[in-house]
Tab-separated table of C-alpha atoms in Angstrom:
chain	number	residue	atom	x	y	z
A	1	UNK	CA	0.000	0.000	0.000
A	2	UNK	CA	1.322	3.409	-0.943
A	3	UNK	CA	-0.261	6.836	-0.675
A	4	UNK	CA	-1.410	9.659	1.603
A	5	UNK	CA	-3.599	9.147	4.657
A	6	UNK	CA	-5.202	12.363	5.933
A	7	UNK	CA	-7.885	12.044	8.581
A	8	UNK	CA	-8.878	14.934	10.836
A	9	UNK	CA	-6.138	16.771	12.724
A	10	UNK	CA	-4.263	13.774	14.096
A	11	UNK	CA	-3.569	11.519	11.099
A	12	UNK	CA	-1.386	13.008	8.378
A	13	UNK	CA	1.096	10.561	6.881
A	14	UNK	CA	2.159	8.748	3.743
A	15	UNK	CA	1.788	4.982	3.957
A	16	UNK	CA	4.367	2.640	2.498
A	17	UNK	CA	3.281	-0.889	3.452
A	18	UNK	CA	4.793	-4.039	1.974
A	19	UNK	CA	3.405	-7.572	2.315
A	20	UNK	CA	6.358	-9.872	2.893
A	21	UNK	CA	5.943	-13.599	3.559
A	22	UNK	CA	2.251	-13.128	4.291
A	23	UNK	CA	2.681	-10.276	6.786
A	24	UNK	CA	2.132	-6.539	6.343
A	25	UNK	CA	5.090	-4.332	7.255
A	26	UNK	CA	4.698	-0.563	7.792
A	27	UNK	CA	7.529	1.842	7.139
A	28	UNK	CA	9.212	2.976	10.353
A	29	UNK	CA	9.916	6.496	9.078
A	30	UNK	CA	7.358	9.321	9.218
A	31	UNK	CA	6.516	10.919	5.882
A	32	UNK	CA	4.266	13.984	5.875
A	33	UNK	CA	1.826	14.394	2.954
A	34	UNK	CA	0.632	17.606	1.357
A	35	UNK	CA	-2.621	18.754	2.953
A	36	UNK	CA	-3.900	21.540	0.696
A	37	UNK	CA	-6.574	21.210	-2.003
A	38	UNK	CA	-4.190	21.155	-4.950
A	39	UNK	CA	-3.109	18.224	-7.132
A	40	UNK	CA	0.016	16.389	-5.961
A	41	UNK	CA	2.204	13.624	-7.376
A	42	UNK	CA	3.185	10.730	-5.086
A	43	UNK	CA	5.980	8.472	-6.328
A	44	UNK	CA	7.498	5.332	-4.796
A	45	UNK	CA	10.703	3.919	-6.271
A	46	UNK	CA	12.001	0.500	-5.166
A	47	UNK	CA	15.474	-0.355	-6.478
A	48	UNK	CA	17.292	-3.684	-7.045
A	49	UNK	CA	19.977	-2.649	-4.533
A	50	UNK	CA	17.266	-2.900	-1.844
A	51	UNK	CA	16.926	0.834	-1.405
A	52	UNK	CA	13.844	2.977	-1.893
A	53	UNK	CA	12.823	6.582	-2.393
A	54	UNK	CA	9.550	8.458	-1.885
A	55	UNK	CA	8.914	11.630	-3.855
A	56	UNK	CA	6.131	14.184	-3.582
A	57	UNK	CA	5.729	16.458	-6.582
A	58	UNK	CA	8.911	14.921	-8.020
A	59	UNK	CA	10.956	16.027	-4.981
A	60	UNK	CA	12.564	13.447	-2.692
A	61	UNK	CA	11.078	13.456	0.819
A	62	UNK	CA	12.404	10.128	2.155
A	63	UNK	CA	14.849	7.448	1.087
A	64	UNK	CA	16.821	4.674	2.663
A	65	UNK	CA	17.197	0.922	2.968
A	66	UNK	CA	14.498	-1.733	2.740
A	67	UNK	CA	16.436	-3.574	5.443
A	68	UNK	CA	16.549	-0.658	7.900
A	69	UNK	CA	13.211	1.103	7.449
A	70	UNK	CA	10.955	-1.970	7.604
A	71	UNK	CA	10.979	-5.070	9.791
A	72	UNK	CA	10.781	-7.471	6.855
A	73	UNK	CA	14.292	-8.762	7.490
A	74	UNK	CA	15.216	-9.283	11.149
A	75	UNK	CA	18.395	-7.458	12.259
A	76	UNK	CA	21.656	-9.331	11.803
A	77	UNK	CA	22.972	-8.160	15.176
A	78	UNK	CA	20.909	-7.908	18.363
A	79	UNK	CA	21.500	-7.201	22.048
A	80	UNK	CA	22.073	-10.370	24.030
A	81	UNK	CA	18.712	-10.997	25.759
A	82	UNK	CA	20.399	-13.273	28.328
A	83	UNK	CA	23.010	-10.747	29.409
A	84	UNK	CA	22.594	-9.293	32.898
A	85	UNK	CA	24.056	-6.165	34.389
A	86	UNK	CA	26.752	-7.036	36.958
A	87	UNK	CA	25.668	-6.421	40.532
A	88	UNK	CA	28.641	-4.136	41.189
A	89	UNK	CA	27.988	-2.008	38.095
A	90	UNK	CA	27.504	1.596	39.251
A	91	UNK	CA	25.475	3.857	36.917
A	92	UNK	CA	25.301	6.866	39.271
A	93	UNK	CA	27.307	9.764	37.863
A	94	UNK	CA	27.188	11.634	41.176
A	95	UNK	CA	26.961	10.635	44.824
A	96	UNK	CA	26.463	12.434	48.131
A	97	UNK	CA	29.682	13.926	49.469
A	98	UNK	CA	30.547	11.792	52.511
A	99	UNK	CA	32.626	14.666	53.894
A	100	UNK	CA	29.733	17.133	53.832
A	101	UNK	CA	28.111	17.510	57.249
A	102	UNK	CA	24.878	19.158	58.302
A	103	UNK	CA	25.594	22.420	60.200
A	104	UNK	CA	24.827	22.453	63.926
A	105	UNK	CA	21.389	23.832	64.664
A	106	UNK	CA	20.227	23.492	61.042
A	107	UNK	CA	17.037	21.658	62.025
A	108	UNK	CA	16.234	24.298	64.666
A	109	UNK	CA	15.655	27.017	62.069
A	110	UNK	CA	11.857	27.511	61.804
A	111	UNK	CA	10.109	27.723	58.450
A	112	UNK	CA	8.159	30.812	59.540
A	113	UNK	CA	8.793	33.573	62.035
A	114	UNK	CA	6.799	36.435	63.528
A	115	UNK	CA	6.905	39.490	61.293
A	116	UNK	CA	9.269	41.851	63.139
A	117	UNK	CA	7.894	44.863	61.281
A	118	UNK	CA	4.250	44.211	62.124
A	119	UNK	CA	2.582	46.726	64.477
A	120	UNK	CA	-0.652	46.411	66.342
A	121	UNK	CA	-3.258	48.705	64.753
A	122	UNK	CA	-4.016	51.823	66.783
A	123	UNK	CA	-7.743	51.058	66.790
A	124	UNK	CA	-7.203	47.493	68.049
A	125	UNK	CA	-9.286	46.808	71.168
A	126	UNK	CA	-7.999	43.826	73.152
A	127	UNK	CA	-11.304	43.441	74.950
A	128	UNK	CA	-13.469	43.300	71.833
A	129	UNK	CA	-10.926	42.106	69.247
A	130	UNK	CA	-9.003	39.722	71.455
A	131	UNK	CA	-5.292	39.613	72.133
A	132	UNK	CA	-3.393	40.935	69.101
A	133	UNK	CA	-0.853	38.610	67.516
A	134	UNK	CA	1.655	39.617	64.890
A	135	UNK	CA	1.322	37.729	61.572
A	136	UNK	CA	3.787	35.042	60.546
A	137	UNK	CA	6.097	35.390	57.520
A	138	UNK	CA	8.481	33.029	55.730
A	139	UNK	CA	11.816	32.856	57.465
A	140	UNK	CA	14.587	34.027	55.078
A	141	UNK	CA	17.070	31.893	57.054
A	142	UNK	CA	15.100	28.683	56.424
A	143	UNK	CA	16.624	26.668	53.564
A	144	UNK	CA	14.451	23.568	53.563
A	145	UNK	CA	15.502	20.005	54.163
A	146	UNK	CA	19.247	19.656	54.383
A	147	UNK	CA	20.899	17.567	51.698
A	148	UNK	CA	24.609	16.884	51.291
A	149	UNK	CA	26.245	18.325	48.203
A	150	UNK	CA	26.933	16.088	45.226
A	151	UNK	CA	30.348	15.038	43.958
A	152	UNK	CA	31.475	12.941	40.997
A	153	UNK	CA	31.224	9.232	41.649
A	154	UNK	CA	34.692	7.657	41.381
A	155	UNK	CA	33.073	4.229	40.845
A	156	UNK	CA	30.879	5.410	37.951
A	157	UNK	CA	31.136	3.053	34.955
A	158	UNK	CA	28.581	4.618	32.636
A	159	UNK	CA	25.227	3.265	31.521
A	160	UNK	CA	25.308	-0.485	31.175
A	161	UNK	CA	24.473	-1.816	27.711
A	162	UNK	CA	23.970	-5.454	26.840
A	163	UNK	CA	26.601	-6.804	24.439
A	164	UNK	CA	25.815	-7.475	20.782
A	165	UNK	CA	25.410	-10.995	19.453
A	166	UNK	CA	24.509	-12.550	16.116
A	167	UNK	CA	20.746	-12.837	15.724
A	168	UNK	CA	19.857	-16.544	15.527
A	169	UNK	CA	16.628	-15.636	13.689
A	170	UNK	CA	18.407	-13.683	10.971
A	171	UNK	CA	17.784	-14.961	7.455
A	172	UNK	CA	19.156	-12.788	4.700
A	173	UNK	CA	17.215	-12.037	1.529
A	174	UNK	CA	19.357	-10.209	-1.038
A	175	UNK	CA	16.280	-9.837	-3.274
A	176	UNK	CA	13.890	-8.354	-0.755
A	177	UNK	CA	13.115	-5.657	-3.339
A	178	UNK	CA	11.052	-8.307	-5.131
A	179	UNK	CA	8.378	-7.596	-2.562
A	180	UNK	CA	6.875	-5.370	-5.275
A	181	UNK	CA	7.263	-7.917	-8.070
A	182	UNK	CA	3.670	-9.164	-7.870
A	183	UNK	CA	2.152	-5.667	-7.959
A	184	UNK	CA	0.489	-5.976	-11.326
A	185	UNK	CA	-2.911	-4.511	-10.461
A	186	UNK	CA	-4.182	-1.288	-8.904
A	187	UNK	CA	-6.580	-1.090	-5.966
A	188	UNK	CA	-7.839	1.769	-3.816
A	189	UNK	CA	-8.653	1.773	-0.136
A	190	UNK	CA	-10.769	4.893	0.284
A	191	UNK	CA	-12.668	6.413	3.157
A	192	UNK	CA	-13.881	9.926	2.559
A	193	UNK	CA	-15.874	12.057	4.961
A	194	UNK	CA	-15.746	14.995	2.565
A	195	UNK	CA	-16.337	14.630	-1.159
A	196	UNK	CA	-14.023	16.053	-3.775
A	197	UNK	CA	-10.849	13.966	-3.687
A	198	UNK	CA	-9.818	12.657	-7.118
A	199	UNK	CA	-7.306	9.874	-7.824
A	200	UNK	CA	-6.081	9.809	-11.399
A	201	UNK	CA	-3.035	9.193	-13.595
A	202	UNK	CA	-1.848	6.011	-11.875
A	203	UNK	CA	1.318	4.512	-13.370
A	204	UNK	CA	3.162	1.306	-12.444
A	205	UNK	CA	6.378	0.716	-14.357
A	206	UNK	CA	10.025	-0.327	-14.023
A	207	UNK	CA	11.572	2.918	-15.287
A	208	UNK	CA	11.801	5.861	-12.875
A	209	UNK	CA	12.829	8.303	-15.599
A	210	UNK	CA	9.850	7.300	-17.745
A	211	UNK	CA	7.517	7.840	-14.780
A	212	UNK	CA	9.029	11.285	-14.182
A	213	UNK	CA	8.654	12.221	-17.838
A	214	UNK	CA	4.987	11.190	-17.826
A	215	UNK	CA	4.353	13.229	-14.694
A	216	UNK	CA	6.039	16.287	-16.189
A	217	UNK	CA	3.973	15.858	-19.359
A	218	UNK	CA	0.538	15.101	-17.911
A	219	UNK	CA	0.386	16.440	-14.346
A	220	UNK	CA	2.869	19.282	-13.874
A	221	UNK	CA	1.091	21.522	-16.436
A	222	UNK	CA	-2.162	20.911	-14.555
A	223	UNK	CA	-0.484	21.887	-11.282
A	224	UNK	CA	0.735	25.155	-12.817
A	225	UNK	CA	-2.763	25.998	-14.061
A	226	UNK	CA	-4.186	25.155	-10.649
A	227	UNK	CA	-1.712	27.516	-8.992
A	228	UNK	CA	-2.646	30.293	-11.393
A	229	UNK	CA	-6.353	29.700	-10.792
A	230	UNK	CA	-5.820	29.601	-7.042
A	231	UNK	CA	-3.876	32.881	-7.128
A	232	UNK	CA	-6.664	34.520	-9.139
A	233	UNK	CA	-9.301	33.123	-6.778
A	234	UNK	CA	-7.392	34.416	-3.753
A	235	UNK	CA	-7.101	37.829	-5.420
A	236	UNK	CA	-10.838	37.983	-6.088
A	237	UNK	CA	-11.672	36.907	-2.550
A	238	UNK	CA	-9.315	39.551	-1.136
A	239	UNK	CA	-10.884	42.243	-3.328
A	240	UNK	CA	-14.339	41.098	-2.218
A	241	UNK	CA	-13.268	41.182	1.434
A	242	UNK	CA	-11.886	44.717	1.066
A	243	UNK	CA	-15.047	45.895	-0.698
A	244	UNK	CA	-17.244	44.432	2.044
A	245	UNK	CA	-15.041	46.018	4.694
A	246	UNK	CA	-15.245	49.421	3.016
A	247	UNK	CA	-19.024	49.046	2.673
A	248	UNK	CA	-19.300	48.167	6.364
A	249	UNK	CA	-17.208	51.166	7.420
A	250	UNK	CA	-19.226	53.503	5.165
A	251	UNK	CA	-22.461	52.191	6.672
A	252	UNK	CA	-21.157	52.694	10.210
A	253	UNK	CA	-20.032	56.241	9.350
A	254	UNK	CA	-23.480	57.070	7.904
A	255	UNK	CA	-25.192	55.737	11.032
A	256	UNK	CA	-22.916	57.863	13.216
A	257	UNK	CA	-23.793	60.968	11.136
A	258	UNK	CA	-27.498	60.220	11.594
A	259	UNK	CA	-26.999	59.931	15.351
A	260	UNK	CA	-25.163	63.270	15.424
A	261	UNK	CA	-27.994	64.964	13.469
A	262	UNK	CA	-30.554	63.618	15.931
A	263	UNK	CA	-28.507	64.956	18.858
A	264	UNK	CA	-28.317	68.404	17.189
A	265	UNK	CA	-32.098	68.421	16.678
A	266	UNK	CA	-32.627	67.592	20.345
A	267	UNK	CA	-30.369	70.484	21.417
A	268	UNK	CA	-32.281	72.904	19.153
A	269	UNK	CA	-35.577	71.814	20.701
A	270	UNK	CA	-34.181	72.410	24.204
A	271	UNK	CA	-33.059	75.944	23.229
A	272	UNK	CA	-36.530	76.817	21.931
A	273	UNK	CA	-38.156	75.596	25.156
A	274	UNK	CA	-35.850	77.913	27.152
């Protein structure tokens, strides 16, 4: 399966799925599709050297190895699943300084203290308001829970990694590119929630240059015309928006003038009554 998958805001990707030995394998790389309303050209090239390339509008967007970017062929080298990290292996880059000691009286420093600048209000009545107490504030001398400083760990050995071994399940296939050999028919898997998408000009061949030439002949001219039409449409919509904006402002100005005339008439009536 090859082609764009655009669904809502979350799914926007280009699928490249091969069926190998009866199992579907999805590409492990992320390829972003075009998401506008214009015509686009999607091209997949699979080469006899077991490499591939994906192009959008004849420009390369992803390429690599059929071995690396799919799980069709198991890796030749794997991490030893039976290997265990030695018990004395230390992965801590830093440790507490054993020489660092908590200062005397550190735990006696309170988190809050009475505000030394607080004054009892002059209108405070102890009989009716009760005994006045100064508010509490955070103690600037309080530094939280004491922790020893950190130093480099002399026993640090780095992050432990299992050693590599030959993969017993590895079976090489120097002709894995033949995964596309049986692709002699075209099928579509479509699910549209909004009408208007058109799929056309489908070509399956064994000549990348021929495919490019056909695209340049049959699709690129259409894309250029679409761009010209879109630019003209955008221009017309912008002119329409400006005209509507000017009409709205003119209408608001006329309404303001009418309001001013009514206010003037009211003032004239008041002067006559006087």
